[in-house]
mmCIF file of C-alpha atoms and ligand atoms in Angstrom:
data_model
loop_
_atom_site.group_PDB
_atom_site.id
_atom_site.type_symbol
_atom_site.label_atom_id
_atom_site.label_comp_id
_atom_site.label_asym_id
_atom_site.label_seq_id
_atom_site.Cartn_x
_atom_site.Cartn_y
_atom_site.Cartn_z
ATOM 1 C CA UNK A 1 -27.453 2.099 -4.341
ATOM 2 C CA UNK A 2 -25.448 -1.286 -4.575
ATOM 3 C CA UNK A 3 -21.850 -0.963 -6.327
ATOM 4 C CA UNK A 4 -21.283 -3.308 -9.301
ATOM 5 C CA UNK A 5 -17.738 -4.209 -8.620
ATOM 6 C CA UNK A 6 -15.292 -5.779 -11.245
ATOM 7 C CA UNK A 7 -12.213 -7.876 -10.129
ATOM 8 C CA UNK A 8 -9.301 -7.406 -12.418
ATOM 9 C CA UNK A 9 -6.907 -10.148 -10.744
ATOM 10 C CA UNK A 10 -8.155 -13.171 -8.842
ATOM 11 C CA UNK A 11 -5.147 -14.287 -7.144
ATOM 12 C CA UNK A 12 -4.675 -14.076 -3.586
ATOM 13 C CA UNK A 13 -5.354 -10.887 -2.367
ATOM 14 C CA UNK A 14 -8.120 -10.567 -5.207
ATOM 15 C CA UNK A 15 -10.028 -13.521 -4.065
ATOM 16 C CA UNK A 16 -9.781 -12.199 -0.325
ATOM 17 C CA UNK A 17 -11.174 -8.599 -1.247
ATOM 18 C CA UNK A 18 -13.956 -10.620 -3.446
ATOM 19 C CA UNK A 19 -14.797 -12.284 -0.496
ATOM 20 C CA UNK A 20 -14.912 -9.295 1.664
ATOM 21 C CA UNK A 21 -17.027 -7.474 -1.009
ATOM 22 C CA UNK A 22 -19.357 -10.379 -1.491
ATOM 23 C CA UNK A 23 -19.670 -10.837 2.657
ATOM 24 C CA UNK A 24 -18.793 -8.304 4.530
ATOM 25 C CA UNK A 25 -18.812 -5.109 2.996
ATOM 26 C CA UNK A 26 -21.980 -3.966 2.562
ATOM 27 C CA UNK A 27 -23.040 -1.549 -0.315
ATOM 28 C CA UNK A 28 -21.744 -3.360 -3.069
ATOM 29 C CA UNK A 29 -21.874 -6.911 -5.349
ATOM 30 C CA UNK A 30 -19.263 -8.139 -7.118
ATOM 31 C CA UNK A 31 -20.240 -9.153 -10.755
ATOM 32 C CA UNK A 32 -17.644 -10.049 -12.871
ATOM 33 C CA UNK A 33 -13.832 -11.135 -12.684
ATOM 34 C CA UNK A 34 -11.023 -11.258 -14.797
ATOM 35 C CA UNK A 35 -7.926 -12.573 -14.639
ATOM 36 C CA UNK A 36 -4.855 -13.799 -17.212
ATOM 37 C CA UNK A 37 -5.642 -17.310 -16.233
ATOM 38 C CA UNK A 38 -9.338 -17.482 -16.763
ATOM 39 C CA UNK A 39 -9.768 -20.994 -14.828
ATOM 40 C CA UNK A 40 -8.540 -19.010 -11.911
ATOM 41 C CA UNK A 41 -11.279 -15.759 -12.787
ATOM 42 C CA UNK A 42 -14.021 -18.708 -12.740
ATOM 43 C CA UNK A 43 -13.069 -20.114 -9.683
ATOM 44 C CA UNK A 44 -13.190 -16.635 -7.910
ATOM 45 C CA UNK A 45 -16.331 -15.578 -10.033
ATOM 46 C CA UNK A 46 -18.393 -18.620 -8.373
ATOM 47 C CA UNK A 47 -17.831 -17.188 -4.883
ATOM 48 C CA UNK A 48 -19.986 -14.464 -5.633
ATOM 49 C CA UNK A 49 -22.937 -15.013 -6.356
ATOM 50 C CA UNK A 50 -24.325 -13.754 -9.248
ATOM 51 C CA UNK A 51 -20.760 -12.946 -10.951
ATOM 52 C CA UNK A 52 -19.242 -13.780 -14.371
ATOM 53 C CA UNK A 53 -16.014 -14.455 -15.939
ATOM 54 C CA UNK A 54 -15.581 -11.240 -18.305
ATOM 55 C CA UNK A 55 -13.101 -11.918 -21.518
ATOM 56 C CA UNK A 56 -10.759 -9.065 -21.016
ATOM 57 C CA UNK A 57 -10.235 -6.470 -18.638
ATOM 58 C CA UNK A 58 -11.560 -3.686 -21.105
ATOM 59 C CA UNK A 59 -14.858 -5.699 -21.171
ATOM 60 C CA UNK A 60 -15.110 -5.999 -17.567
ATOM 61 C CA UNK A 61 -14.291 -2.032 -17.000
ATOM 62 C CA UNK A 62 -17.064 -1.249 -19.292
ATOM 63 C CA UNK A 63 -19.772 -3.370 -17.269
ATOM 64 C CA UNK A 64 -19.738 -2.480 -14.398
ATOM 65 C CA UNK A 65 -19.544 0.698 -11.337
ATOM 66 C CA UNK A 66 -16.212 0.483 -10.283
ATOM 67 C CA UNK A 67 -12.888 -1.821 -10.463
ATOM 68 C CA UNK A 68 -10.711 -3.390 -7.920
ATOM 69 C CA UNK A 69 -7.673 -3.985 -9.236
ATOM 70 C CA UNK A 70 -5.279 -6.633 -7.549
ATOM 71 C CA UNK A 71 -3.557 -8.520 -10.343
ATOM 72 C CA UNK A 72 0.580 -8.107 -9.997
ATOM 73 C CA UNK A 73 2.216 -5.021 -9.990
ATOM 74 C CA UNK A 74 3.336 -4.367 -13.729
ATOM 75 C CA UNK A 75 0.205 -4.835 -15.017
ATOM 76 C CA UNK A 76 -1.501 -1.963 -12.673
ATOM 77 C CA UNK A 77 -0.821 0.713 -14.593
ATOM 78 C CA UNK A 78 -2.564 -0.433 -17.689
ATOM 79 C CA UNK A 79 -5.259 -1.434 -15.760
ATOM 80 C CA UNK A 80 -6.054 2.092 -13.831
ATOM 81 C CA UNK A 81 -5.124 3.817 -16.866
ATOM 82 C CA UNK A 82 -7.869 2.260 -18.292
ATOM 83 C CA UNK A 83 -10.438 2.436 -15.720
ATOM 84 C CA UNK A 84 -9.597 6.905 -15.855
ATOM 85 C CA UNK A 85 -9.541 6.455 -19.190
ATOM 86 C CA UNK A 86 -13.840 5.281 -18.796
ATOM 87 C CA UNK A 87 -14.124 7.560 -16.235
ATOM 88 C CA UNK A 88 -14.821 4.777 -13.782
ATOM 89 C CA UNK A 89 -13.607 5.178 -10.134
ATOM 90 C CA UNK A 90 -10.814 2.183 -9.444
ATOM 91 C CA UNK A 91 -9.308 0.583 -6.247
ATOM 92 C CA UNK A 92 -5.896 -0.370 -6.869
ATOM 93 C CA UNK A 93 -3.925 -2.557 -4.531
ATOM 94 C CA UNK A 94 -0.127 -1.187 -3.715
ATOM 95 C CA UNK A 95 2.111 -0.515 -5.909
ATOM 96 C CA UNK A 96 -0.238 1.630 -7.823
ATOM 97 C CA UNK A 97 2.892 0.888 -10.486
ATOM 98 C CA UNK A 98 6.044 -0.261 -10.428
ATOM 99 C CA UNK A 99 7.989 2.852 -11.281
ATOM 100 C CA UNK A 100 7.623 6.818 -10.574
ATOM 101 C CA UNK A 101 7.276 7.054 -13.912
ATOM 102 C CA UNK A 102 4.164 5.087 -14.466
ATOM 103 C CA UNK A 103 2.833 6.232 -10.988
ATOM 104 C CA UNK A 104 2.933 10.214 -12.219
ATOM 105 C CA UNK A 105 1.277 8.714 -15.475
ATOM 106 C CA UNK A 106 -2.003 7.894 -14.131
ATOM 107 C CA UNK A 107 -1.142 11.285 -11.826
ATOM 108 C CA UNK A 108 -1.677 13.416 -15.412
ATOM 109 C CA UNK A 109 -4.624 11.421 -16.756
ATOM 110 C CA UNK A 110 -6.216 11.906 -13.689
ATOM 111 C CA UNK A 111 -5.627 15.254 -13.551
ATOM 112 C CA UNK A 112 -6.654 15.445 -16.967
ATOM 113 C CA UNK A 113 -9.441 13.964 -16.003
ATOM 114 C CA UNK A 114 -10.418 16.854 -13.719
ATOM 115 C CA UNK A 115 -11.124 14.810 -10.480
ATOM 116 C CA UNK A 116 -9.874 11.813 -8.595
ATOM 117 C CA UNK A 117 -11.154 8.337 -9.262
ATOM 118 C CA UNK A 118 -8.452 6.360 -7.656
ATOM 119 C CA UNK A 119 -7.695 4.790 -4.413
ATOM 120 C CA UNK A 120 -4.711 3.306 -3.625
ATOM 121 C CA UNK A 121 -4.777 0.139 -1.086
ATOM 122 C CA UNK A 122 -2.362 1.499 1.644
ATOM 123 C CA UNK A 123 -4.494 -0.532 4.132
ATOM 124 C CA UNK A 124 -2.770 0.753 7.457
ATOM 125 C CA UNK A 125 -4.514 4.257 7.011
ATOM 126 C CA UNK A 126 -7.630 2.130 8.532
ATOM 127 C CA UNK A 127 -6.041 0.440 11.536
ATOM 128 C CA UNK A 128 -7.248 1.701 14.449
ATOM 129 C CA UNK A 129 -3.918 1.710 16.399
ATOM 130 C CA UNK A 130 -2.246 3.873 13.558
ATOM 131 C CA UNK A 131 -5.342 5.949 13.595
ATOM 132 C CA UNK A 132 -4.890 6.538 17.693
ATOM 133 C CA UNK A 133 -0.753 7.388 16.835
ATOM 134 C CA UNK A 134 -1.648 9.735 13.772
ATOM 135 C CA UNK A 135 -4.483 11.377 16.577
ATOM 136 C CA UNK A 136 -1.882 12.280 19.417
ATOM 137 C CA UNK A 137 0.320 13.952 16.499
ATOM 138 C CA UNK A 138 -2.419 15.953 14.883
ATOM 139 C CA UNK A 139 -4.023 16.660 18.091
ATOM 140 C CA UNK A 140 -0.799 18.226 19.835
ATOM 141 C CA UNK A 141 -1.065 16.054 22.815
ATOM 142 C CA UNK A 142 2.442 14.549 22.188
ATOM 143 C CA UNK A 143 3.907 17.855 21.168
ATOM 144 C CA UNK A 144 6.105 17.986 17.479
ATOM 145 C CA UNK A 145 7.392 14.348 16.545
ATOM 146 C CA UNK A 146 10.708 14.153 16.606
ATOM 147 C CA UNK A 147 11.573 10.721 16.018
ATOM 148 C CA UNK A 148 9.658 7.423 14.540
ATOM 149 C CA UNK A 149 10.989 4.004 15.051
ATOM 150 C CA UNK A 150 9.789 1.108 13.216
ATOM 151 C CA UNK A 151 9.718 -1.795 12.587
ATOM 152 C CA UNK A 152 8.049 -4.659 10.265
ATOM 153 C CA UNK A 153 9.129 -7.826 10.694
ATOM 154 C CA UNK A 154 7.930 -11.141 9.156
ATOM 155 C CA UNK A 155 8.716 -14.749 10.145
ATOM 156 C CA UNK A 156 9.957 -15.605 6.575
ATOM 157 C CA UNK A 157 9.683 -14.777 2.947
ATOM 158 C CA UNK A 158 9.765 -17.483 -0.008
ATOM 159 C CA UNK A 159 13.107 -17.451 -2.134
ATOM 160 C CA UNK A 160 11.682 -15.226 -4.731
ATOM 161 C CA UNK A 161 11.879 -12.489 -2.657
ATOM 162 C CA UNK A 162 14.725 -9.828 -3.240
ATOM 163 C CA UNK A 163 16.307 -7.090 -1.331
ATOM 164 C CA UNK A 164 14.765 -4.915 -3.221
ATOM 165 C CA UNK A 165 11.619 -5.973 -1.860
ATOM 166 C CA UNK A 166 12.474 -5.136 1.297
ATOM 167 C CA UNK A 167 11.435 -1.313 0.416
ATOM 168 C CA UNK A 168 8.917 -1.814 -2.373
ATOM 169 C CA UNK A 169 6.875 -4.433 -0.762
ATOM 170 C CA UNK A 170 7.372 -4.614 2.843
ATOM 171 C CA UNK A 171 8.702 -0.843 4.068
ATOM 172 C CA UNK A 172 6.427 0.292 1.290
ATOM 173 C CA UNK A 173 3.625 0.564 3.582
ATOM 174 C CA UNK A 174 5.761 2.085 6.438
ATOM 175 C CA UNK A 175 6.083 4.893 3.957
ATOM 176 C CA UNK A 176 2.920 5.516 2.915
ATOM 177 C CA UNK A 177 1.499 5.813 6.802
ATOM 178 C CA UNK A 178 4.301 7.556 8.128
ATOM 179 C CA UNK A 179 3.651 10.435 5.453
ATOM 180 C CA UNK A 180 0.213 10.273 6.466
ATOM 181 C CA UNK A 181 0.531 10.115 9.558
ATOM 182 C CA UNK A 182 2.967 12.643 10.405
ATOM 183 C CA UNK A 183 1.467 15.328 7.757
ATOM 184 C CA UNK A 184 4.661 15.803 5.995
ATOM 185 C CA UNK A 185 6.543 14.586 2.875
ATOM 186 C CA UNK A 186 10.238 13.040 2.972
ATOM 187 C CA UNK A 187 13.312 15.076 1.839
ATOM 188 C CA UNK A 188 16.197 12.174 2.357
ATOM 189 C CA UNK A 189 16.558 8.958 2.632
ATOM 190 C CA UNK A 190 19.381 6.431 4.116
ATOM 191 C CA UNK A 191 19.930 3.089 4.990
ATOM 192 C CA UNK A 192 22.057 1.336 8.183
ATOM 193 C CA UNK A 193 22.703 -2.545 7.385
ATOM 194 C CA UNK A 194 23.394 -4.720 10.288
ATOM 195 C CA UNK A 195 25.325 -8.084 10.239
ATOM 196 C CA UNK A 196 23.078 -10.098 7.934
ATOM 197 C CA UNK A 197 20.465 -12.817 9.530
ATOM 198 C CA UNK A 198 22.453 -16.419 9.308
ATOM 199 C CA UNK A 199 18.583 -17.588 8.579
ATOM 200 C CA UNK A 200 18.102 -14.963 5.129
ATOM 201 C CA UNK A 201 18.588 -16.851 1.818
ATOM 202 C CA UNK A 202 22.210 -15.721 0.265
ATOM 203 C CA UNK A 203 20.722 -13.346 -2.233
ATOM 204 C CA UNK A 204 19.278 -11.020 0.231
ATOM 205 C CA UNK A 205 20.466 -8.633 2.645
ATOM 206 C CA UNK A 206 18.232 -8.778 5.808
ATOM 207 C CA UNK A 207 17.584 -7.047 7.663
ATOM 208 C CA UNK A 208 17.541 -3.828 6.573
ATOM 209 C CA UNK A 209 17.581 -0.516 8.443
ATOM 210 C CA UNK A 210 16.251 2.065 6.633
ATOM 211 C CA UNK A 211 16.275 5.977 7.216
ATOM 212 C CA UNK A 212 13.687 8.668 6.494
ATOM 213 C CA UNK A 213 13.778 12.758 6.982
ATOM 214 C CA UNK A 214 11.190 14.639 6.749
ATOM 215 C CA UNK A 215 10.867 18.310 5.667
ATOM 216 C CA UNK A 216 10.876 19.141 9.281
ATOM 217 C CA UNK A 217 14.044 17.523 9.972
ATOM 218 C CA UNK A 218 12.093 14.658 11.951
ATOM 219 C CA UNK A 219 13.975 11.606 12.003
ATOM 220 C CA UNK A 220 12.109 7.726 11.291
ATOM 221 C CA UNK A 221 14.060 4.753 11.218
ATOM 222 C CA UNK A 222 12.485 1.471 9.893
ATOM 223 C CA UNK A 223 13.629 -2.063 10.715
ATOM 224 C CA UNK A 224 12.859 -4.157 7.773
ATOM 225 C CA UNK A 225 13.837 -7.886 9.112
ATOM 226 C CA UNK A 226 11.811 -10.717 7.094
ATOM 227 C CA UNK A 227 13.918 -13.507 8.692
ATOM 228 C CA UNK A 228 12.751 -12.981 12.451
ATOM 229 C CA UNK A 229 11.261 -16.397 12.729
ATOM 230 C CA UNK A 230 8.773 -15.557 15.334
ATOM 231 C CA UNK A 231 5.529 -14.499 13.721
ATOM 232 C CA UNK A 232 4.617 -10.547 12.163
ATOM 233 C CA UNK A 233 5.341 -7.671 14.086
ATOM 234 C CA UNK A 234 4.851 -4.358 13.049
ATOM 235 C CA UNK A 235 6.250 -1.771 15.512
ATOM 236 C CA UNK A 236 5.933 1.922 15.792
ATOM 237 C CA UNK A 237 6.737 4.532 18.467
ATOM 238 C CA UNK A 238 6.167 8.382 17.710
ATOM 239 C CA UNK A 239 8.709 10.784 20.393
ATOM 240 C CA UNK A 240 7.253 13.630 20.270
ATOM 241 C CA UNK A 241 8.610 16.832 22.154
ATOM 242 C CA UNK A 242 6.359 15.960 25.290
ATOM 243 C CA UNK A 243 5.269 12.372 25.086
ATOM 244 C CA UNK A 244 5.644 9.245 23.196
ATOM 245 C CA UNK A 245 2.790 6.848 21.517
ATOM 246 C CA UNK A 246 3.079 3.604 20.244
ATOM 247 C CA UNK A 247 0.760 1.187 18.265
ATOM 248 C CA UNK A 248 -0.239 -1.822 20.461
ATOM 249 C CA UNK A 249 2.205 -4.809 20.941
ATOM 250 C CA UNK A 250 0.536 -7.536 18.400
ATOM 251 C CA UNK A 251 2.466 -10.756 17.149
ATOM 252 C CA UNK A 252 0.157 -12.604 14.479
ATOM 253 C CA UNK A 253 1.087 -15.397 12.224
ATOM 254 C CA UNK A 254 0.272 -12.927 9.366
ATOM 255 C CA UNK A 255 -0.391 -9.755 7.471
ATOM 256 C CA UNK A 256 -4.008 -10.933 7.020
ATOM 257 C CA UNK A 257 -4.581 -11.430 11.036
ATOM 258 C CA UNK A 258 -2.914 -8.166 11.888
ATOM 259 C CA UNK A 259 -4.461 -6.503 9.517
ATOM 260 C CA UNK A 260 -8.142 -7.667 8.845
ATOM 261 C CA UNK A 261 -10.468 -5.041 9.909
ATOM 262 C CA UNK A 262 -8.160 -2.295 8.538
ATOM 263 C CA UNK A 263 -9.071 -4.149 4.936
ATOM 264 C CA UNK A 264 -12.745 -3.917 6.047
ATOM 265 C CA UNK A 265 -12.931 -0.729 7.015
ATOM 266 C CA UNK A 266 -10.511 0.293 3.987
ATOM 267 C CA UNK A 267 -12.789 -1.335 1.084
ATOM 268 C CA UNK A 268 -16.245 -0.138 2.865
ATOM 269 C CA UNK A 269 -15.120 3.284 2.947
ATOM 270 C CA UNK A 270 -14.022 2.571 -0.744
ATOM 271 C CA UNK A 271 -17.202 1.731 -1.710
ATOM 272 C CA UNK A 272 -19.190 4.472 0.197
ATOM 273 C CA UNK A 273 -17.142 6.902 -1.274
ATOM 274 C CA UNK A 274 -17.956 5.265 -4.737
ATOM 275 C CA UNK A 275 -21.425 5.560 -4.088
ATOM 276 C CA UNK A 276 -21.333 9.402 -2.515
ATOM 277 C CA UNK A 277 -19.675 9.700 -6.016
ATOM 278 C CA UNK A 278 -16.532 11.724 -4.475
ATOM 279 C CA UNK A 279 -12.929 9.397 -4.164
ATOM 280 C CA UNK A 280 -11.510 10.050 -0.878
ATOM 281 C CA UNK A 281 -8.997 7.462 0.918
ATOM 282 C CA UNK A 282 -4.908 6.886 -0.436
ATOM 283 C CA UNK A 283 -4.447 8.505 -3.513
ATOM 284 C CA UNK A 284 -2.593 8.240 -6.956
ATOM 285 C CA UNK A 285 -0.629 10.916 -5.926
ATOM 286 C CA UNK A 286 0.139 9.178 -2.437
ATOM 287 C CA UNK A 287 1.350 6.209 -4.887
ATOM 288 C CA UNK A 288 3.464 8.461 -6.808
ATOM 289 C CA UNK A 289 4.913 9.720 -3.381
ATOM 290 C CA UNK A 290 5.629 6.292 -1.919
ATOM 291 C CA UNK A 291 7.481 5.392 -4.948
ATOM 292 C CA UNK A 292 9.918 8.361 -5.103
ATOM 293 C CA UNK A 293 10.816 7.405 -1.635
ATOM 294 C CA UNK A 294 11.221 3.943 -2.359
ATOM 295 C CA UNK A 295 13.513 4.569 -4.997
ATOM 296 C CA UNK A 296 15.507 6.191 -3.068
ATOM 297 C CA UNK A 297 15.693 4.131 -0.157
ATOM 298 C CA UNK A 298 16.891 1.069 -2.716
ATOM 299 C CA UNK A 299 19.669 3.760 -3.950
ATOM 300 C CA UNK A 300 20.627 4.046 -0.384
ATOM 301 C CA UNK A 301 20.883 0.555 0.551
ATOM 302 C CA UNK A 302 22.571 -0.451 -2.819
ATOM 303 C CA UNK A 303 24.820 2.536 -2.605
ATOM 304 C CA UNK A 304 25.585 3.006 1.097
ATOM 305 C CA UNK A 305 24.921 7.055 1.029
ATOM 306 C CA UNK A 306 22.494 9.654 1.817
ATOM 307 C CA UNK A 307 19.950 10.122 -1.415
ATOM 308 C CA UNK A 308 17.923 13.368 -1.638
ATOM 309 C CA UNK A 309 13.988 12.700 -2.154
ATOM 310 C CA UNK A 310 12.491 15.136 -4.725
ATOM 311 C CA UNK A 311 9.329 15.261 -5.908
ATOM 312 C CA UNK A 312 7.034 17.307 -8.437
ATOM 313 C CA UNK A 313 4.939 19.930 -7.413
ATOM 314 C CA UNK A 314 1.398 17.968 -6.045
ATOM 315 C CA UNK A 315 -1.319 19.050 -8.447
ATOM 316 C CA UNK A 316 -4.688 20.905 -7.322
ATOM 317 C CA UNK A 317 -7.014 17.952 -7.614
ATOM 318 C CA UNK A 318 -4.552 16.304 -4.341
ATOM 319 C CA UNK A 319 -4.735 19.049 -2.248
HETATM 320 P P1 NAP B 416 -1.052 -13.026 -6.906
HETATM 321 O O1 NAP B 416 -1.570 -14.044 -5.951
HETATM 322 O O2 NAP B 416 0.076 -13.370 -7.823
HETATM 323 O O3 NAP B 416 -2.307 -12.539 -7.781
HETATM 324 C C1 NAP B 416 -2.202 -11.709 -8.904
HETATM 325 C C2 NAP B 416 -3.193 -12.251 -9.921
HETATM 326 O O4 NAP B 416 -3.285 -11.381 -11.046
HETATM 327 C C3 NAP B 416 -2.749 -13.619 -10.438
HETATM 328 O O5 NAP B 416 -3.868 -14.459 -10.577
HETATM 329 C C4 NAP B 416 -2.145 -13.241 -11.792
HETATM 330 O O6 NAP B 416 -2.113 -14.322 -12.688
HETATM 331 C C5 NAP B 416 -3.116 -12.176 -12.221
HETATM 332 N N1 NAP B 416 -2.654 -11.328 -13.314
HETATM 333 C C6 NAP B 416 -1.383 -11.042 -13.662
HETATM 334 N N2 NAP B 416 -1.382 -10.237 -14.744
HETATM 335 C C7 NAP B 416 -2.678 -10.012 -15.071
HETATM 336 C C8 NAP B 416 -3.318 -9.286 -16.104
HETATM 337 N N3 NAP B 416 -2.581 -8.629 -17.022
HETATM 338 N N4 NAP B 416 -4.676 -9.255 -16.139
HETATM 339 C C9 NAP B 416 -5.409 -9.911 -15.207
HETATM 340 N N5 NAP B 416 -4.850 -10.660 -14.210
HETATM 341 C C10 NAP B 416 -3.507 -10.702 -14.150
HETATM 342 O O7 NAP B 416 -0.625 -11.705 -6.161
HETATM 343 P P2 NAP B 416 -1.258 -11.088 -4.809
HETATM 344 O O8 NAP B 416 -0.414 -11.497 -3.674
HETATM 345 O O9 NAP B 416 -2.716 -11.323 -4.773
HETATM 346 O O10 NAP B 416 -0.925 -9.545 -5.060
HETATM 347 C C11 NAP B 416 -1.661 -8.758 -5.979
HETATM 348 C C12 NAP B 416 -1.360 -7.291 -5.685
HETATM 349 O O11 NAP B 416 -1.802 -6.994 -4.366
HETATM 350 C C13 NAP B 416 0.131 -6.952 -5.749
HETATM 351 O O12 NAP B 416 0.287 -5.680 -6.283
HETATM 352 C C14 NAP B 416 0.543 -6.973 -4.284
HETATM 353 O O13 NAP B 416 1.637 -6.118 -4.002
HETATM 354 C C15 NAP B 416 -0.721 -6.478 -3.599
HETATM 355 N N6 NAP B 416 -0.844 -6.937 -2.205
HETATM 356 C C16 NAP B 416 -1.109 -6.004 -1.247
HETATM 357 C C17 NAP B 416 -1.181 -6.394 0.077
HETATM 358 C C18 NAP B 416 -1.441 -5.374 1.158
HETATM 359 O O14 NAP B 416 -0.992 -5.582 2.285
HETATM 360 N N7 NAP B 416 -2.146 -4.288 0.880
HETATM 361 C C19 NAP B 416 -1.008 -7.737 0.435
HETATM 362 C C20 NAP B 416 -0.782 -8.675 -0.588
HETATM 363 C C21 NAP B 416 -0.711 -8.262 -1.903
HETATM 364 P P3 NAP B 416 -0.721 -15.183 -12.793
HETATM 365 O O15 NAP B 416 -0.450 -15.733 -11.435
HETATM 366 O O16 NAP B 416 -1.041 -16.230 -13.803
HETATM 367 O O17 NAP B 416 0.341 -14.207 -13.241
#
């Protein structure tokens, strides 16, 4: 079976995972785009051959398999919500929203729904070095983790980035994989800030350090430092009781060079999973998850103090 895929958001990420789709990943065609700027959807649309510009989201959802969604963050929610709403299984790219709130609404209609048709684009899940880290934790050959240090560091961000952003955008992937990847969920959260970079942009306070405990009482700290000038480094060492693992040492100009074949492997096991006709992968409720924590981490940084991380009780269809 080939998956008819709809892009809802042809900008720069949605053009790349058109690409992929239309390329690489095999399984699936992508026939139709949409985007607010339609020029833009066209543009997109004539890189795969065979697609077409459809006039509104709704439209496209109703035409084809299954949706990628990758236009900006506010307008996710809508988007997925409508996608459950058809019953049509729907790759979203992080954040699945922009609040809790609106992440534990597409939580209920999916549960309402009665089975998951979401996947959330927390890429890193697929990277093989993560993959080796999250395998000498599960496998006991490290013994219990006791710390995580981290770090993701870019060379430089453009002047519309905030501090907030720091969390919700950059440590929000940390987050997600360090959840995964340690098996547990996150009961505080704190924040350290060192003398700011003399190369960060007034508004912002970089870099960051940002603090995570688990239920465990495991301890992850996460360098957020989008000034570094260098290149993209993304740094993390697991101590566990009896050893210590860390992903490989990799400097890259860019996110999309460090992490290219985790996207491949991420959308092909997407749209296998589409096919089989069961959602696997990042979930809503992983979205919901990652957003609670970020929330809090911004309340620690803005606030300077230790914030508790509650959550709702996970619902049967996530376990
Ligand atoms: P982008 O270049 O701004 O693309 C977003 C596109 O969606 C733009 O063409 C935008 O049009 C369009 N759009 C906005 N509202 C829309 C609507 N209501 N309906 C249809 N299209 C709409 O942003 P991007 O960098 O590709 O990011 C897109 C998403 O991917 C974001 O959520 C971002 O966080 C995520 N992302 C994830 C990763 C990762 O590492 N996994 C990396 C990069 C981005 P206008 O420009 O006219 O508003």
């Amino acid at each position: 079976m080939t998956v008819n895929v709809g892009v809802i958001g042809a900008g720069m990420i949605g053009l790349e995972h058109l690409r992929r789709l239309t390329t690489s990943v095999t399984g699936a065609r992508v026939t139709a785009v949409n985007d607010i700027d339609q020029a833009r959807a066209a543009q997109a649309a004539a890189e795969a051959p065979g697609a077409r510009v459809a006039d509104s989201p709704h439209e496209l959802i109703d035409a084809v398999d299954a949706v990628v969604v990758t236009s900006w963050g506010p307008s996710h929610e809508e988007h997925v919500l409508a996608c459950i709403a058809a019953g049509t299984p729907v790759f979203c790219e992080k954040p699945l929203a922009t609040t809790a709130d609106a992440c534990l609404r597409i939580v209920e209609a999916e549960q309402a729904h009665g089975s998951r048709l979401v996947q959330v684009g927390f890429m890193r899940r697929y990277d093989t070095g993560y993959q080796a880290l999250r395998d000498a934790v599960t496998s006991g050959e490290i013994g219990a983790p006791l710390i995580v240090h981290c770090a993701h560091r870019n060379a430089d961000v453009p002047d519309t980035y905030t501090s907030d952003m720091a969390v919700h955008d950059t440590a929000i992937h940390e987050i997600d994989t360090l959840r995964w990847l340690l098996g547990e969920d996150f009961v505080a959260a704190g924040a350290v800030l060192p003398r700011r970079s003399s190369r960060a942009a007034a508004h912002l306070i970089d870099p960051q350090i940002l603090l995570l405990e688990t239920t465990s009482g495991a301890r992850i700290d996460i360098e957020v430092n989008v000034n570094c000038a260098y290149g993209y480094d993304i740094r993390c060492e697991v101590v566990g009781e009896t050893g210590v693992r860390q992903l490989p040492d990799l400097v890259t100009a860019d996110w999309r060079e460090r992490f290219g074949p985790a996207f491949d492997a991420e959308l092909l096991q997407w749209v296998e999973s589409v096919a089989a006709g069961r959602t696997t992968g990042p979930s809503s409720w992983d979205g919901y998850a990652a957003a609670v924590t970020a929330d809090a981490l911004v309340a620690a940084v803005r606030e300077q103090r230790q914030v508790a991380i509650t959550m709702k009780d996970r619902p049967e269809v996530y376990r």
